[in-house]
Short mmCIF file of C-alpha atoms in Angstrom, two decimals:
data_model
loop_
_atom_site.label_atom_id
_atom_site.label_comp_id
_atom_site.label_asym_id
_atom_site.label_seq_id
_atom_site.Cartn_x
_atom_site.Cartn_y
_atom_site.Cartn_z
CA UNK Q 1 0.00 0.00 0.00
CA UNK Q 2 1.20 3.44 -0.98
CA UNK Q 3 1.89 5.75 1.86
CA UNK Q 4 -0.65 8.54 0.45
CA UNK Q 5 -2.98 5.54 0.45
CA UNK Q 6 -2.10 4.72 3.90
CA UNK Q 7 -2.22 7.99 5.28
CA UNK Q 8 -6.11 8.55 4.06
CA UNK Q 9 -6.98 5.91 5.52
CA UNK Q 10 -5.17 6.80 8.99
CA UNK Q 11 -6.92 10.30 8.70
CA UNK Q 12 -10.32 8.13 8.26
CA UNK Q 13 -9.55 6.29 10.93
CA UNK Q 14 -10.00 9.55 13.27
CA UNK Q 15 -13.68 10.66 11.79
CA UNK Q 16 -16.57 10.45 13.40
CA UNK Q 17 -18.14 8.22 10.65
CA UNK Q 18 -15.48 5.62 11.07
CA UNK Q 19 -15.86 5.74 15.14
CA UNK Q 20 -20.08 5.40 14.53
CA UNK Q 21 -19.42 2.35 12.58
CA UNK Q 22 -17.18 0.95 14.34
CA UNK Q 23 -19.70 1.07 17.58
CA UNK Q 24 -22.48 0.23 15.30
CA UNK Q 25 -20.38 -3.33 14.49
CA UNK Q 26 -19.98 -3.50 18.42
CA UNK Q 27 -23.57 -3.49 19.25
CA UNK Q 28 -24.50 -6.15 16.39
CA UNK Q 29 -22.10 -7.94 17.40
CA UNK Q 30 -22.64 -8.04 21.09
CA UNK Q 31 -26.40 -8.10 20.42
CA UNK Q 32 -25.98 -11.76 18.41
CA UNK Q 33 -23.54 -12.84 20.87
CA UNK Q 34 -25.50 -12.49 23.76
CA UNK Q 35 -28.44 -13.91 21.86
CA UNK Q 36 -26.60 -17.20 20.15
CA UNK Q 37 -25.72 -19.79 22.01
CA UNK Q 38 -22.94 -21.17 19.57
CA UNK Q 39 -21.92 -19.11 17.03
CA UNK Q 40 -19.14 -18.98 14.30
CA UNK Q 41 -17.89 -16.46 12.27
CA UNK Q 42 -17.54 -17.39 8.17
CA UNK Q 43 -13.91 -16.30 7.31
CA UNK Q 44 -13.25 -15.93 3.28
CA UNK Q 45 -9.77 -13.83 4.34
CA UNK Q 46 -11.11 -10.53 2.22
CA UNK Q 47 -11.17 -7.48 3.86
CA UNK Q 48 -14.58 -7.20 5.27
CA UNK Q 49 -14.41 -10.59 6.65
CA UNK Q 50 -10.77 -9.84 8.18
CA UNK Q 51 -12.36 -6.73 9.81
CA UNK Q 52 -15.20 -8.65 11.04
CA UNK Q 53 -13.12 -11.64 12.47
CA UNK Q 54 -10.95 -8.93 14.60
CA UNK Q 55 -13.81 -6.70 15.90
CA UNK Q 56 -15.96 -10.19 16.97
CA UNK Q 57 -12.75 -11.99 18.64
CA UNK Q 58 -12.55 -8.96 20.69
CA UNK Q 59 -15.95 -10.08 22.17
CA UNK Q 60 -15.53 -14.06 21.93
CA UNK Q 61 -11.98 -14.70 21.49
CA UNK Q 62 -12.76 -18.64 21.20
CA UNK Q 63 -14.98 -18.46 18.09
CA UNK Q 64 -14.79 -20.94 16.09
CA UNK Q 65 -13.46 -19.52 12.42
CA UNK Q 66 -14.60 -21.47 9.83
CA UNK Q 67 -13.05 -20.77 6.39
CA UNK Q 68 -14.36 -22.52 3.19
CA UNK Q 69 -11.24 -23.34 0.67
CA UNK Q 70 -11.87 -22.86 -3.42
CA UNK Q 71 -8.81 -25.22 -3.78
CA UNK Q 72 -5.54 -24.97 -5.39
CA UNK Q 73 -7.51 -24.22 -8.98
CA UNK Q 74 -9.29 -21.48 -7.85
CA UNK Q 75 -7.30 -20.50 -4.61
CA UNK Q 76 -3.68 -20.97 -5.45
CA UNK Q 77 -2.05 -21.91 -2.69
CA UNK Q 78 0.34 -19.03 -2.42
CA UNK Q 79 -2.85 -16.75 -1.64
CA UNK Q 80 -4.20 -19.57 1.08
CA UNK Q 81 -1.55 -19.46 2.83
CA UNK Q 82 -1.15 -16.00 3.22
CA UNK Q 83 -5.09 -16.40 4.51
CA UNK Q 84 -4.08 -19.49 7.29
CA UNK Q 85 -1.26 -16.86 8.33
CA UNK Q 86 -3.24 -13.74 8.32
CA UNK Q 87 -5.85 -16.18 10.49
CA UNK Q 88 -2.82 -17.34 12.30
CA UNK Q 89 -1.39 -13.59 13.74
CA UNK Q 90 -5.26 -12.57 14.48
CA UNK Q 91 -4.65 -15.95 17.10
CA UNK Q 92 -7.01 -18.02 15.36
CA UNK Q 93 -6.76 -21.68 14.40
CA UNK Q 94 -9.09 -21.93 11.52
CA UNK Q 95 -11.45 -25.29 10.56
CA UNK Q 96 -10.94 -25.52 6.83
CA UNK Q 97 -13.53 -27.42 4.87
CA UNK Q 98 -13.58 -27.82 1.26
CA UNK Q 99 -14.92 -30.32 -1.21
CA UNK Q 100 -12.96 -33.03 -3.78
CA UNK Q 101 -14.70 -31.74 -6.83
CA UNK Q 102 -12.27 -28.65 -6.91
CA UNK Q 103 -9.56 -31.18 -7.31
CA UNK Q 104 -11.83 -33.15 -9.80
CA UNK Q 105 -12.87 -30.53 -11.93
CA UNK Q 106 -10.24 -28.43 -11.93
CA UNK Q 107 -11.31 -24.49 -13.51
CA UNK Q 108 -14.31 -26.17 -14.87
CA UNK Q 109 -15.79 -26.56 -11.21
CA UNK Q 110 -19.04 -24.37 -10.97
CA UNK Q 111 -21.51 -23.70 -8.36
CA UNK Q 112 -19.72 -26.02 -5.81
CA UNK Q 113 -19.70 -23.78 -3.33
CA UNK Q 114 -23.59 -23.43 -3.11
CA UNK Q 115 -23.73 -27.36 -3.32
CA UNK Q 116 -21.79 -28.31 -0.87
CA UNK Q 117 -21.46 -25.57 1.73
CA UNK Q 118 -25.06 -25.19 2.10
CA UNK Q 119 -25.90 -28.96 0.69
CA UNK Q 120 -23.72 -30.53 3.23
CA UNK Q 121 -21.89 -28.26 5.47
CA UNK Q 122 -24.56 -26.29 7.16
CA UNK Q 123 -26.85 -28.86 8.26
CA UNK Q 124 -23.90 -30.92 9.57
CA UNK Q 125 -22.97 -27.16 11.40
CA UNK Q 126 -26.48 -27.26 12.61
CA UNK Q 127 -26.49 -30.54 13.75
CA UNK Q 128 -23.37 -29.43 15.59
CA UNK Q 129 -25.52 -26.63 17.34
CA UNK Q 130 -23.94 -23.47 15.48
CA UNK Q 131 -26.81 -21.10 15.34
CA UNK Q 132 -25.39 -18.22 14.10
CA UNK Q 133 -23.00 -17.39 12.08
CA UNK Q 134 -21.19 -14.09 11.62
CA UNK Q 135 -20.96 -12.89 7.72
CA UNK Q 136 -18.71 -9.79 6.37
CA UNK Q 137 -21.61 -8.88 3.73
CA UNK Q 138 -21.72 -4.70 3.11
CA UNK Q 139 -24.69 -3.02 2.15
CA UNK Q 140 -22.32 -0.69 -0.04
CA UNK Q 141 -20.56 -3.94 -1.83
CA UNK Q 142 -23.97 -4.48 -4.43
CA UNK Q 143 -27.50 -3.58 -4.93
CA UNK Q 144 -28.42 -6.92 -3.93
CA UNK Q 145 -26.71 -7.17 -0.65
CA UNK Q 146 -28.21 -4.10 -0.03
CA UNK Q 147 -31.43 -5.31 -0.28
CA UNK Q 148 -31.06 -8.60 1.46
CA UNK Q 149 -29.57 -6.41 3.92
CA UNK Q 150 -32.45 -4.33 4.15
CA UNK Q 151 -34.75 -7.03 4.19
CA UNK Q 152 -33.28 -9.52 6.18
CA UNK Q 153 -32.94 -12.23 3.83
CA UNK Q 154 -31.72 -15.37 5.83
CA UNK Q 155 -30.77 -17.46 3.28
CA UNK Q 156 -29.60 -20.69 5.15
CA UNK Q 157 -30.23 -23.24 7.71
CA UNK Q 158 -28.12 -20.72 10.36
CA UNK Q 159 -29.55 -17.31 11.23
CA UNK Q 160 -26.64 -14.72 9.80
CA UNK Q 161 -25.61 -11.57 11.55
CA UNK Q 162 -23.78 -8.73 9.42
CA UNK Q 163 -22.15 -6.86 11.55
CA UNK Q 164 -20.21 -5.00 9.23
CA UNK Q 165 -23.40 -4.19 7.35
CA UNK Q 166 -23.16 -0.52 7.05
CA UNK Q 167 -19.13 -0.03 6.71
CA UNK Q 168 -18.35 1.76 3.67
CA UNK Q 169 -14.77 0.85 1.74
CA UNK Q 170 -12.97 3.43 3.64
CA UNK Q 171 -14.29 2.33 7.17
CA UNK Q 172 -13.16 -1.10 6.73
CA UNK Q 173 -9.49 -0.17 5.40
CA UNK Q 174 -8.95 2.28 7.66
CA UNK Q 175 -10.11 0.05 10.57
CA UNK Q 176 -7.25 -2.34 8.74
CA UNK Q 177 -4.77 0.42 8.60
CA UNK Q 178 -5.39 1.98 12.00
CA UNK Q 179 -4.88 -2.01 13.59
CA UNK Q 180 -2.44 -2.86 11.40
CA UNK Q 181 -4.30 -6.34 10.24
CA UNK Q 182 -2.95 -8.97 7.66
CA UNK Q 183 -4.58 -8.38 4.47
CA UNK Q 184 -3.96 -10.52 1.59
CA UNK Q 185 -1.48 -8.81 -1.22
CA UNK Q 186 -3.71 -8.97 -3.78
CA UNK Q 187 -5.75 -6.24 -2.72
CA UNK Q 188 -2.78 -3.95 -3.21
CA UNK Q 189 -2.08 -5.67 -6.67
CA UNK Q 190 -5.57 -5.19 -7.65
CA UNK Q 191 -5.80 -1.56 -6.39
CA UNK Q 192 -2.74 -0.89 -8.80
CA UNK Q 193 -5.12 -0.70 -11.23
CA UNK Q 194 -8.42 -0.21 -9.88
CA UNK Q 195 -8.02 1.73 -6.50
CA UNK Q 196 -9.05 0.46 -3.33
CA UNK Q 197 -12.32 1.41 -3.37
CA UNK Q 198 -12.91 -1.36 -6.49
CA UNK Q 199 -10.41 -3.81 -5.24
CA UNK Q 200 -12.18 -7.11 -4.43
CA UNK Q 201 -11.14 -10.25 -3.77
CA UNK Q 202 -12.44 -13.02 -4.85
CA UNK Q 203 -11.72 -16.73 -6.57
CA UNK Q 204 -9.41 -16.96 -9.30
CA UNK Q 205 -10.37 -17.47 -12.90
CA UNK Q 206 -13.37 -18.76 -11.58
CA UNK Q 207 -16.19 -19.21 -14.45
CA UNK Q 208 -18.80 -18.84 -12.28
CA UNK Q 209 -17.78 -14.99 -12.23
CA UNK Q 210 -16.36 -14.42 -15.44
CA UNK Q 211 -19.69 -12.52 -16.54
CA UNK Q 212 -18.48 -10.04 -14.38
CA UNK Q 213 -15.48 -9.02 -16.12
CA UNK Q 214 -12.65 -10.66 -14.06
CA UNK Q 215 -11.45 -12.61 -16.35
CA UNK Q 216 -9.38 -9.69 -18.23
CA UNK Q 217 -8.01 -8.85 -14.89
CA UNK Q 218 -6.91 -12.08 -13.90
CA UNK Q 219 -5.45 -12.95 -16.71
CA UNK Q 220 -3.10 -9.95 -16.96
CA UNK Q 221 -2.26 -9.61 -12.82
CA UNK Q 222 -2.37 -13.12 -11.91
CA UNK Q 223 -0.97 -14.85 -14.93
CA UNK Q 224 0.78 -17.12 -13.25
CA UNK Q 225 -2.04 -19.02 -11.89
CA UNK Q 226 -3.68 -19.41 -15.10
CA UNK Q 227 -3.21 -22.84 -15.86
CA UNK Q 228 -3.45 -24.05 -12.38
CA UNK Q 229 -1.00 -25.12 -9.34
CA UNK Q 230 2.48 -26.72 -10.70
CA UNK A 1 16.62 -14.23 -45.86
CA UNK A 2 16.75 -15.06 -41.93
CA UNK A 3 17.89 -11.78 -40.43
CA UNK A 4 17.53 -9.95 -36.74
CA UNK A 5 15.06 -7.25 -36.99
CA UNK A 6 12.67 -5.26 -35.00
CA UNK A 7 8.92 -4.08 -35.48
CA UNK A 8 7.42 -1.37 -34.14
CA UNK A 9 3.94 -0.93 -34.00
CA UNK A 10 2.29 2.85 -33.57
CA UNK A 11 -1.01 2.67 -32.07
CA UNK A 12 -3.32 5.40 -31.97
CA UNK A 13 -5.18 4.19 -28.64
CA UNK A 14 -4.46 2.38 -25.67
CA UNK A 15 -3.89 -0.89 -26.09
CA UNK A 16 -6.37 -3.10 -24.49
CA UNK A 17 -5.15 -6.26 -23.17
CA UNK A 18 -5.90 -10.15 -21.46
CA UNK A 19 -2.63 -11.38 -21.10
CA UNK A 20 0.43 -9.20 -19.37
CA UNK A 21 1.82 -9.60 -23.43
CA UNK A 22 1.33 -9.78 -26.85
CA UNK A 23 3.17 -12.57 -28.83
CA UNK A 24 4.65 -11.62 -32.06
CA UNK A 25 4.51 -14.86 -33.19
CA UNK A 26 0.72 -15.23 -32.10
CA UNK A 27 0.16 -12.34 -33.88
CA UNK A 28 1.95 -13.33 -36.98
CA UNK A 29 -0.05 -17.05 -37.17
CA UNK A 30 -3.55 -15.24 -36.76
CA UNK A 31 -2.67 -13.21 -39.91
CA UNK A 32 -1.81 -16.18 -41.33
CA UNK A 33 -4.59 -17.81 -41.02
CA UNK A 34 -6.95 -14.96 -41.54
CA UNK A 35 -4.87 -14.53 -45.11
CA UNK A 36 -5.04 -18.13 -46.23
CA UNK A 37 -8.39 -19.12 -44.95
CA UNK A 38 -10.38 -15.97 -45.81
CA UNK A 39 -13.95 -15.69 -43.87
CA UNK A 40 -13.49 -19.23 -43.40
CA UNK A 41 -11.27 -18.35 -40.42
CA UNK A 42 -14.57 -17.27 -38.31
CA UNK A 43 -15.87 -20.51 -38.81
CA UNK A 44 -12.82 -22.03 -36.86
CA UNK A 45 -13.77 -23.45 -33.76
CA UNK A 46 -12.62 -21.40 -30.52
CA UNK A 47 -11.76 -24.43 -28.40
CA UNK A 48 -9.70 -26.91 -30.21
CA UNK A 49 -6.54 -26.59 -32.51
CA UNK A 50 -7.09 -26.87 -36.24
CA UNK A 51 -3.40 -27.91 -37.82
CA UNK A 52 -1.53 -25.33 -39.94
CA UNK A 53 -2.35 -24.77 -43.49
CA UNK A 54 0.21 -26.97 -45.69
CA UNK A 55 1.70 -24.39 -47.37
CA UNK A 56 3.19 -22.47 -45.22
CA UNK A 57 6.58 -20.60 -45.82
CA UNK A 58 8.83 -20.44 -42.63
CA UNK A 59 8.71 -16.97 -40.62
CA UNK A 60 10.93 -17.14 -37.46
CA UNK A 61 14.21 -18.90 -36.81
CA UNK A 62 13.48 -22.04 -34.58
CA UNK A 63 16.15 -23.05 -31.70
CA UNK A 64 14.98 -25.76 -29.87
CA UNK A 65 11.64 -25.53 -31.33
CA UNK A 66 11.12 -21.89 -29.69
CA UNK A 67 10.36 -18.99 -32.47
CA UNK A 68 12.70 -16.28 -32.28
CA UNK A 69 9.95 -13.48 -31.82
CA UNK A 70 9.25 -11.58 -28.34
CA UNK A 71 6.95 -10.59 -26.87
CA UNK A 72 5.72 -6.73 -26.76
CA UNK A 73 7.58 -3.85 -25.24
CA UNK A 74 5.52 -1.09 -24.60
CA UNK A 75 6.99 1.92 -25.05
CA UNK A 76 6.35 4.12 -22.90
CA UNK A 77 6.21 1.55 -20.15
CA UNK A 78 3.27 2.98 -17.83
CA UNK A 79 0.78 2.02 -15.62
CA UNK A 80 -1.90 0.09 -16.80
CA UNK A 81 -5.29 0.49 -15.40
CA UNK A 82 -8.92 -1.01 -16.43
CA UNK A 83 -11.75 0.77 -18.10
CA UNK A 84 -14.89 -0.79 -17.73
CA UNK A 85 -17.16 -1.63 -20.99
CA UNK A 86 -21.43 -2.19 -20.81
CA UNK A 87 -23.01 -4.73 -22.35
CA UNK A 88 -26.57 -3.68 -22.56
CA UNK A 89 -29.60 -5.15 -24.38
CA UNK A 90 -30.99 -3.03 -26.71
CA UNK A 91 -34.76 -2.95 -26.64
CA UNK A 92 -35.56 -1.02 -29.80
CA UNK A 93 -34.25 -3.55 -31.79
CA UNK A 94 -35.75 -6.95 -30.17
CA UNK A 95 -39.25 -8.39 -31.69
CA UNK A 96 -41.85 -7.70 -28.93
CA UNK A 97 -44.02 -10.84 -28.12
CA UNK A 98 -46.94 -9.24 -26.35
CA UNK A 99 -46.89 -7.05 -23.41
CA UNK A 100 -44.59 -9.04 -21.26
CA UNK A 101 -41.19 -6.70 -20.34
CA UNK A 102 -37.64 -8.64 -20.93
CA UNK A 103 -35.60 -8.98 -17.79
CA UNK A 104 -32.05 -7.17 -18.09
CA UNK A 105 -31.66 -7.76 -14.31
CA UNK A 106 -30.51 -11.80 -15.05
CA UNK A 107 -31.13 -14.52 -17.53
CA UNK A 108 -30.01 -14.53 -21.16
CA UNK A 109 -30.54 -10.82 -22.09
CA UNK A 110 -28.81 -9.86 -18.65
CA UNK A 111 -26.92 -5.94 -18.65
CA UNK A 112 -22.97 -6.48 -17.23
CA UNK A 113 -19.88 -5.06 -16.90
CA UNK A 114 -16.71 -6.21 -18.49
CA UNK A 115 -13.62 -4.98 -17.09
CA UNK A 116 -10.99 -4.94 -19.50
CA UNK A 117 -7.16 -3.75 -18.59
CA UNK A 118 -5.26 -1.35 -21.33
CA UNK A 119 -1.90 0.43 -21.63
CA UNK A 120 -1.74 3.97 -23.12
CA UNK A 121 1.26 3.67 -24.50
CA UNK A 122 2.30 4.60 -27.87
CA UNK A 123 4.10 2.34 -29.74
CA UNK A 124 4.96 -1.47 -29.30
CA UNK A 125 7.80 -2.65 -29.99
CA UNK A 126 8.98 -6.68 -31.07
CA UNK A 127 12.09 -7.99 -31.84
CA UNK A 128 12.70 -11.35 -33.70
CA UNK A 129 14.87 -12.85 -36.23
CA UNK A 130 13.44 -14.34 -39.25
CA UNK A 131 11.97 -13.73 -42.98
CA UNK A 132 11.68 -9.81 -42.83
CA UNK A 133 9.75 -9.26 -46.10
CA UNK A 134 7.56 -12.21 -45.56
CA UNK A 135 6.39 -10.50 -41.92
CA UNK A 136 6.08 -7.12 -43.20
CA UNK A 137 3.48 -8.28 -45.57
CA UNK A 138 1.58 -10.13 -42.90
CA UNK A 139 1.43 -7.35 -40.57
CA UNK A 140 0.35 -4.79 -43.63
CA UNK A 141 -2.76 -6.48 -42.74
CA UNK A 142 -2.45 -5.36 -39.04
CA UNK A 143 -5.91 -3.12 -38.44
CA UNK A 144 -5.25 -3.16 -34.66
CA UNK A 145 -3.26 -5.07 -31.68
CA UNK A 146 -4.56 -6.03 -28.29
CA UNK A 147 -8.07 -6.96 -27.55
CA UNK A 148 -10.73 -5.59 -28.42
CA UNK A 149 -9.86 -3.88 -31.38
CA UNK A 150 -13.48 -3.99 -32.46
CA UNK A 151 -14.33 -0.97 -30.05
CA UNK A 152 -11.38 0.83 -31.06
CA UNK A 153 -8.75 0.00 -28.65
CA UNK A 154 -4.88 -0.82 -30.27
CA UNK A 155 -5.51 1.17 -33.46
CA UNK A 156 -2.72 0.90 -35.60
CA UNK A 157 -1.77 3.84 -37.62
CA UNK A 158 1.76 2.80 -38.54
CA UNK A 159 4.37 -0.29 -38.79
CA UNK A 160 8.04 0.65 -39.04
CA UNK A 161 10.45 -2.57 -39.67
CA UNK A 162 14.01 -2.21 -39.33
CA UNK A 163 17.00 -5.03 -39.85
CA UNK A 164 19.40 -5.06 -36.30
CA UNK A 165 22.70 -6.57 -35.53
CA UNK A 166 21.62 -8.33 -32.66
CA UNK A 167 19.25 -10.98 -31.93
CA UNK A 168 17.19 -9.90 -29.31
CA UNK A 169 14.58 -12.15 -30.03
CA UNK A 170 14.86 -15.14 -27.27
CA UNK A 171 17.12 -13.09 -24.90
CA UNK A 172 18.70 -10.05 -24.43
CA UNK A 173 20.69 -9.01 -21.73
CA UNK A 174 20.73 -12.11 -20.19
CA UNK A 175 16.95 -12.30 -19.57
CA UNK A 176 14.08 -13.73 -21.54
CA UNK A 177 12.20 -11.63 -24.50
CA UNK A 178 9.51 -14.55 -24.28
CA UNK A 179 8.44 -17.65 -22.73
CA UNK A 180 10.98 -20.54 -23.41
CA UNK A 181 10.02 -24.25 -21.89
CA UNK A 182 12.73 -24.57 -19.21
CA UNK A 183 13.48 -27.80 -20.99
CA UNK A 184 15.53 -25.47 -23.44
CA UNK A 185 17.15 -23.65 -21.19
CA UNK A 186 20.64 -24.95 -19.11
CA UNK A 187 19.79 -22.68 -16.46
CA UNK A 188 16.75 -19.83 -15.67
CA UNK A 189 15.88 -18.01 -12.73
CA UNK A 190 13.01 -18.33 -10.00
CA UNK A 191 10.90 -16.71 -12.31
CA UNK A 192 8.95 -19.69 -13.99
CA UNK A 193 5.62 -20.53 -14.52
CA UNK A 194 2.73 -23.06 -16.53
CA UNK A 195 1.97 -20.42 -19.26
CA UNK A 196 2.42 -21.09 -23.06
CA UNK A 197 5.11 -21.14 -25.53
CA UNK A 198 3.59 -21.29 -28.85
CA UNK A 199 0.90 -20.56 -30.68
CA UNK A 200 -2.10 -20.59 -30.16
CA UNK A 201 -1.58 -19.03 -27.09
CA UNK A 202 -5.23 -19.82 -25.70
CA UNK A 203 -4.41 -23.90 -26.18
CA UNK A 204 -3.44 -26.00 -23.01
CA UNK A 205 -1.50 -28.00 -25.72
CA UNK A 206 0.88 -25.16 -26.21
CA UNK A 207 1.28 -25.43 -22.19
CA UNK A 208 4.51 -25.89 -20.29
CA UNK A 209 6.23 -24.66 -17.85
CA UNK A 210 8.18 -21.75 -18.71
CA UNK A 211 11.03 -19.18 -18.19
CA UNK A 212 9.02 -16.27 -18.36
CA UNK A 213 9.44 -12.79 -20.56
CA UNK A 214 12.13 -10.93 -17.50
CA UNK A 215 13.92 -14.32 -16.31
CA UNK A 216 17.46 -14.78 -16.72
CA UNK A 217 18.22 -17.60 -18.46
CA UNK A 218 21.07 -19.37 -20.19
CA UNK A 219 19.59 -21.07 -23.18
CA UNK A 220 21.14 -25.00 -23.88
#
């Protein structure tokens, strides 16, 4: 991260918008903690979900931290483990679950995720006795979080809480900034070309978003992951 | 006559591109084929590898079964960033089947976004070694380089070709002008990767791991 970068987001880290959010996340949060009776937080290692994972430990430090992994296809493993080490220095030892198929298929696995995490993870979660389960979704990231947001859209077998729900771009890096979290390096490859404020991260050459225009962009920054792990 | 020589390509837009390069040799077989197969060469399929036509006339020196053409140097070297293209539906134009409205939210005749990375530079340069003549009358046929031409990106409003004394087609300075399998190399750097060698450039076939365009490397 450049330092002009870095000192924006140190000077947002002293607003008064950034300090409302930031006690806006700490009453959802405490307000699902203190009504779950087992909750976990869903850890992708992007930013939101980094920023969620620190502000929660800070009110249940033994979560459990479940993190869901896309496999060496559409994860390469360079970028996992810099997620296991930014999971690692936050004190957390995450429970990795994945599925064979990403290994199977290869780039041509599509809609896996959806199968099997809420196929066959969640109701074995459930059966577990996780009942809630803490997800970095913005309003601000797309119209349609927004309105599932705004409507409360529980999509799964676990009740969700978004505690991050009305962070904008700059609250969440400066709240990474200002603590100094791990953040994986492709957001600062990304934001080369695209700023921060458009830098997402998400699977690699993955089909199931190529209708969104990342293929160009993966193909020319992450290159060498193109024909998958070696 | 097999000579060194170097092209240099004047664009009149950014170039627009999906790959961190462009491969001269790429380029060159794509203007083959477009020559010697006409509008036949739509018709190709996109997914599988239809053999060279018979008669063609070499174009690059081979060593080791790598073509001596780089890949691009944009010059000047600057940032790249992405610019971000619409694909709408266009309702005017669409036969209306009765009163019901056509989703552009999802579904077949859904609106998105393509982000697509360019580099204003302007000019490209290639070096290579190999029939001069022969590849400046492929690339008269050169309308534009990159991707996307068909919006306008890559224009090309010039070719210059000029014979050199040095090959700086495979290396130069020690480091590679292109991808090279590390099979042909006696020594290369860290810098390697799965990526191809040949063209096509979109075929797995042409896949193997590489010394990549910036790695040092001692060629066998």
């Amino acid at each position: 991260m450049s330092p002009s970068w870095r000192d924006a987001f140190l000077l947002h880290a002293q607003t008064m918008e950034y300090r409302a959010a930031l006690v806006d996340a700490d009453w959802r949060i405490g307000d699902a903690v203190r009504e779950a009776t087992q909750p976990y937080v869903a850890f992708s290692g992007g930013k939101d979900s980094l920023v969620m994972l620190h502000l929660v430990l800070l009110h249940s430090p033994g979560i459990m931290v479940l993190h869901w992994d896309f496999g060496p296809y559409k994860m390469p493993r360079a970028v996992f483990a810099e997620i296991t080490t930014a999971a690692e220095r936050l004190g957390v030892s995450l429970r990795v679950e994945t599925s064979a198929e990403y290994g199977r298929s290869g780039f041509n696995a599509t809609n896996v995720f959806e199968r099997e995490f809420f196929g066959r993870l969640e109701p074995q979660l459930a059966e577990e006795g996780y009942d809630l389960a803490f997800v970095g979704l913005r309003r601000q990231e797309a119209i349609r979080r927004r309105l599932r947001i705004d409507g409360n859209n529980q999509d799964g077998l676990i009740r969700q809480a978004w505690p991050v729900a009305q962070w904008t771009w700059m609250d969440v890096w400066a709240h990474i900034v200002s603590n100094d979290l791990p953040y994986v390096s492709v957001y600062d490859e990304v934001a080369g070309l695209v700023g921060y404020e458009h830098a997402r991260f998400a699977t690699f050459f993955d089909r199931d978003l190529f209708h969104m225009g990342t293929e160009a962009v993966d193909n020319v920054l992450h290159w060498k992951w193109r024909n998958g792990p070696r | 006559m097999m000579q060194p020589f170097k092209v240099t390509v004047w664009v009149g837009t950014p170039v627009c591109l999906n790959w961190p390069w462009i491969h001269l040799d790429g380029l060159t077989a794509h203007l083959k084929y477009e020559r010697s197969l006409g509008r036949e060469f739509r018709y190709l399929p996109s997914k599988t590898v239809v053999s060279q036509p018979n008669h063609d006339r070499p174009l690059f020196r081979k060593t080791n079964g790598v073509r001596h053409a780089s890949v691009s140097v944009f010059v000047p070297d600057t940032e790249r960033y992405t610019v971000p293209m619409f694909k709408r539906f266009e309702p005017d134009s669409f036969p209306r089947r009765g009163p019901q409205k056509v989703n552009i939210g999802s579904g077949h005749y859904r609106n998105y976004m393509l982000r697509s990375v360019v580099v204003p530079c302007e000019r490209v340069e290639f070096y290579a070694n190999g029939d001069m003549d022969y590849c400046a009358e492929l690339l008269s046929g050169l309308m534009w380089l990159g991707d996307d031409g068909r919006v306008g990106w890559g224009k090309v409003i010039g070719i210059d070709l000029e014979p050199m004394d040095d090959d700086l087609s495979l290396t130069a300075h020690g480091v590679a002008m292109r991808p090279i399998p590390v099979s042909a190399c006696r020594s290369h750097g860290d810098d390697v990767a799965r990526i191809a060698w040949r063209a096509p450039y979109w075929a797995r076939e042409s896949v193997d791991l590489c010394a990549v365009p910036g790695c040092e490397v001692v060629l066998s």
